[in-house]
Amino acid sequence: MRISEGRPPALAVTEPVDAVPASRERSAASFEALLPPAATRALQRDLQRLGEPEETAPALFSGSRPTEILEDILERILPSLALDTDTRGLAMTLIREEIDIRQSLDRQRVDLEEG
């Protein structure tokens, strides 16, 4: 194989770059024209819902279960991962901090319920 100096050959462009978005718009319009109006509205509603945050039950983040999961990650999963010392240390520190925060919040919640 011989490498030659100079400019590479020019590539043939079949469509101007500006034509690509117009082509996509035509394709989307053609697709939507095939759908019944009710289906189009349903799709638009579904797409809009995907962008909205879902309501989360606060109970999912309270109690002892999340802390148990974090402790399991700390004691069993992290040691089994192939991580360098700095990364492992940072991950363990972050998880310990999260456990401490959760325990502190749980204590505050109990104090409020009792008081």
mmCIF file of C-alpha atoms in Angstrom:
data_model
loop_
_atom_site.group_PDB
_atom_site.id
_atom_site.type_symbol
_atom_site.label_atom_id
_atom_site.label_comp_id
_atom_site.label_asym_id
_atom_site.label_seq_id
_atom_site.Cartn_x
_atom_site.Cartn_y
_atom_site.Cartn_z
ATOM 1 C CA MET A 1 0.000 0.000 0.000
ATOM 2 C CA ARG A 2 1.346 3.353 -0.956
ATOM 3 C CA ILE A 3 0.613 6.505 0.942
ATOM 4 C CA SER A 4 0.631 9.578 -1.190
ATOM 5 C CA GLU A 5 0.778 13.139 -0.094
ATOM 6 C CA GLY A 6 -1.821 15.602 -1.166
ATOM 7 C CA ARG A 7 -5.518 16.161 -0.744
ATOM 8 C CA PRO A 8 -7.925 13.278 -0.432
ATOM 9 C CA PRO A 9 -10.426 12.917 -3.252
ATOM 10 C CA ALA A 10 -13.621 14.921 -2.840
ATOM 11 C CA LEU A 11 -16.666 12.976 -1.715
ATOM 12 C CA ALA A 12 -19.788 13.107 -3.806
ATOM 13 C CA VAL A 13 -22.672 14.707 -1.927
ATOM 14 C CA THR A 14 -26.078 13.643 -3.167
ATOM 15 C CA GLU A 15 -28.181 15.966 -0.984
ATOM 16 C CA PRO A 16 -27.407 19.291 0.558
ATOM 17 C CA VAL A 17 -27.031 19.103 4.330
ATOM 18 C CA ASP A 18 -30.047 21.391 4.823
ATOM 19 C CA ALA A 19 -32.283 18.848 3.072
ATOM 20 C CA VAL A 20 -31.866 16.192 5.778
ATOM 21 C CA PRO A 21 -34.089 17.855 8.456
ATOM 22 C CA ALA A 22 -36.743 18.583 5.826
ATOM 23 C CA SER A 23 -36.690 14.929 4.844
ATOM 24 C CA ARG A 24 -37.207 13.893 8.483
ATOM 25 C CA GLU A 25 -40.118 16.294 8.830
ATOM 26 C CA ARG A 26 -41.733 14.835 5.700
ATOM 27 C CA SER A 27 -41.241 11.318 7.034
ATOM 28 C CA ALA A 28 -42.808 12.220 10.393
ATOM 29 C CA ALA A 29 -45.739 13.938 8.666
ATOM 30 C CA SER A 30 -46.250 10.919 6.391
ATOM 31 C CA PHE A 31 -46.201 8.559 9.380
ATOM 32 C CA GLU A 32 -48.681 10.681 11.350
ATOM 33 C CA ALA A 33 -50.984 10.874 8.318
ATOM 34 C CA LEU A 34 -51.284 7.081 8.390
ATOM 35 C CA LEU A 35 -52.445 7.082 12.023
ATOM 36 C CA PRO A 36 -56.021 7.779 13.038
ATOM 37 C CA PRO A 37 -56.365 11.126 14.896
ATOM 38 C CA ALA A 38 -57.146 9.389 18.200
ATOM 39 C CA ALA A 39 -53.908 7.397 17.980
ATOM 40 C CA THR A 40 -51.928 10.545 17.210
ATOM 41 C CA ARG A 41 -53.389 12.301 20.257
ATOM 42 C CA ALA A 42 -52.677 9.235 22.414
ATOM 43 C CA LEU A 43 -49.062 9.126 21.224
ATOM 44 C CA GLN A 44 -48.615 12.833 21.906
ATOM 45 C CA ARG A 45 -50.120 12.404 25.384
ATOM 46 C CA ASP A 46 -47.829 9.435 26.099
ATOM 47 C CA LEU A 47 -44.766 11.373 24.936
ATOM 48 C CA GLN A 48 -45.738 14.309 27.110
ATOM 49 C CA ARG A 49 -46.147 12.010 30.141
ATOM 50 C CA LEU A 50 -42.671 10.574 29.572
ATOM 51 C CA GLY A 51 -41.205 14.013 30.174
ATOM 52 C CA GLU A 52 -43.111 14.571 33.411
ATOM 53 C CA PRO A 53 -41.721 13.365 36.736
ATOM 54 C CA GLU A 54 -43.664 10.590 38.410
ATOM 55 C CA GLU A 55 -44.928 10.898 41.942
ATOM 56 C CA THR A 56 -42.825 8.900 44.347
ATOM 57 C CA ALA A 57 -44.063 7.532 47.610
ATOM 58 C CA PRO A 58 -41.862 8.889 50.424
ATOM 59 C CA ALA A 59 -42.196 5.528 52.179
ATOM 60 C CA LEU A 60 -39.855 4.052 49.565
ATOM 61 C CA PHE A 61 -37.004 6.113 51.001
ATOM 62 C CA SER A 62 -37.780 5.663 54.674
ATOM 63 C CA GLY A 63 -37.400 2.751 57.017
ATOM 64 C CA SER A 64 -34.550 0.348 57.353
ATOM 65 C CA ARG A 65 -34.630 -1.327 53.925
ATOM 66 C CA PRO A 66 -32.625 1.322 51.986
ATOM 67 C CA THR A 67 -30.016 1.378 54.740
ATOM 68 C CA GLU A 68 -29.792 -2.421 54.655
ATOM 69 C CA ILE A 69 -29.228 -2.255 50.891
ATOM 70 C CA LEU A 70 -26.484 0.349 51.292
ATOM 71 C CA GLU A 71 -24.807 -1.725 54.010
ATOM 72 C CA ASP A 72 -24.941 -4.785 51.754
ATOM 73 C CA ILE A 73 -23.303 -2.791 48.962
ATOM 74 C CA LEU A 74 -20.652 -1.585 51.390
ATOM 75 C CA GLU A 75 -19.885 -4.985 52.934
ATOM 76 C CA ARG A 76 -20.449 -7.448 50.115
ATOM 77 C CA ILE A 77 -20.588 -5.830 46.680
ATOM 78 C CA LEU A 78 -17.887 -3.141 46.775
ATOM 79 C CA PRO A 79 -15.170 -5.502 48.015
ATOM 80 C CA SER A 80 -15.912 -7.875 45.133
ATOM 81 C CA LEU A 81 -15.502 -5.210 42.436
ATOM 82 C CA ALA A 82 -12.210 -4.733 40.621
ATOM 83 C CA LEU A 83 -11.577 -1.116 41.627
ATOM 84 C CA ASP A 84 -8.429 0.813 42.333
ATOM 85 C CA THR A 85 -7.807 1.816 45.953
ATOM 86 C CA ASP A 86 -8.815 5.468 45.502
ATOM 87 C CA THR A 87 -12.087 4.645 43.757
ATOM 88 C CA ARG A 88 -13.009 1.987 46.297
ATOM 89 C CA GLY A 89 -12.194 4.360 49.172
ATOM 90 C CA LEU A 90 -14.269 7.163 47.662
ATOM 91 C CA ALA A 91 -17.233 4.864 47.032
ATOM 92 C CA MET A 92 -17.080 3.503 50.574
ATOM 93 C CA THR A 93 -16.887 7.022 52.018
ATOM 94 C CA LEU A 94 -19.896 8.169 50.003
ATOM 95 C CA ILE A 95 -21.966 5.140 50.995
ATOM 96 C CA ARG A 96 -21.034 5.539 54.680
ATOM 97 C CA GLU A 97 -22.056 9.209 54.510
ATOM 98 C CA GLU A 98 -25.390 8.238 52.944
ATOM 99 C CA ILE A 99 -25.984 5.652 55.674
ATOM 100 C CA ASP A 100 -25.169 8.256 58.346
ATOM 101 C CA ILE A 101 -27.539 10.791 56.768
ATOM 102 C CA ARG A 102 -30.352 8.237 56.546
ATOM 103 C CA GLN A 103 -29.859 7.171 60.159
ATOM 104 C CA SER A 104 -29.851 10.792 61.272
ATOM 105 C CA LEU A 105 -33.061 11.489 59.367
ATOM 106 C CA ASP A 106 -34.664 8.372 60.839
ATOM 107 C CA ARG A 107 -33.730 9.559 64.366
ATOM 108 C CA GLN A 108 -35.190 12.999 63.639
ATOM 109 C CA ARG A 109 -38.406 11.418 62.323
ATOM 110 C CA VAL A 110 -38.739 9.273 65.464
ATOM 111 C CA ASP A 111 -38.103 12.323 67.663
ATOM 112 C CA LEU A 112 -40.820 14.260 65.844
ATOM 113 C CA GLU A 113 -43.290 11.396 66.133
ATOM 114 C CA GLU A 114 -42.605 11.026 69.856
ATOM 115 C CA GLY A 115 -42.552 14.755 70.609
#
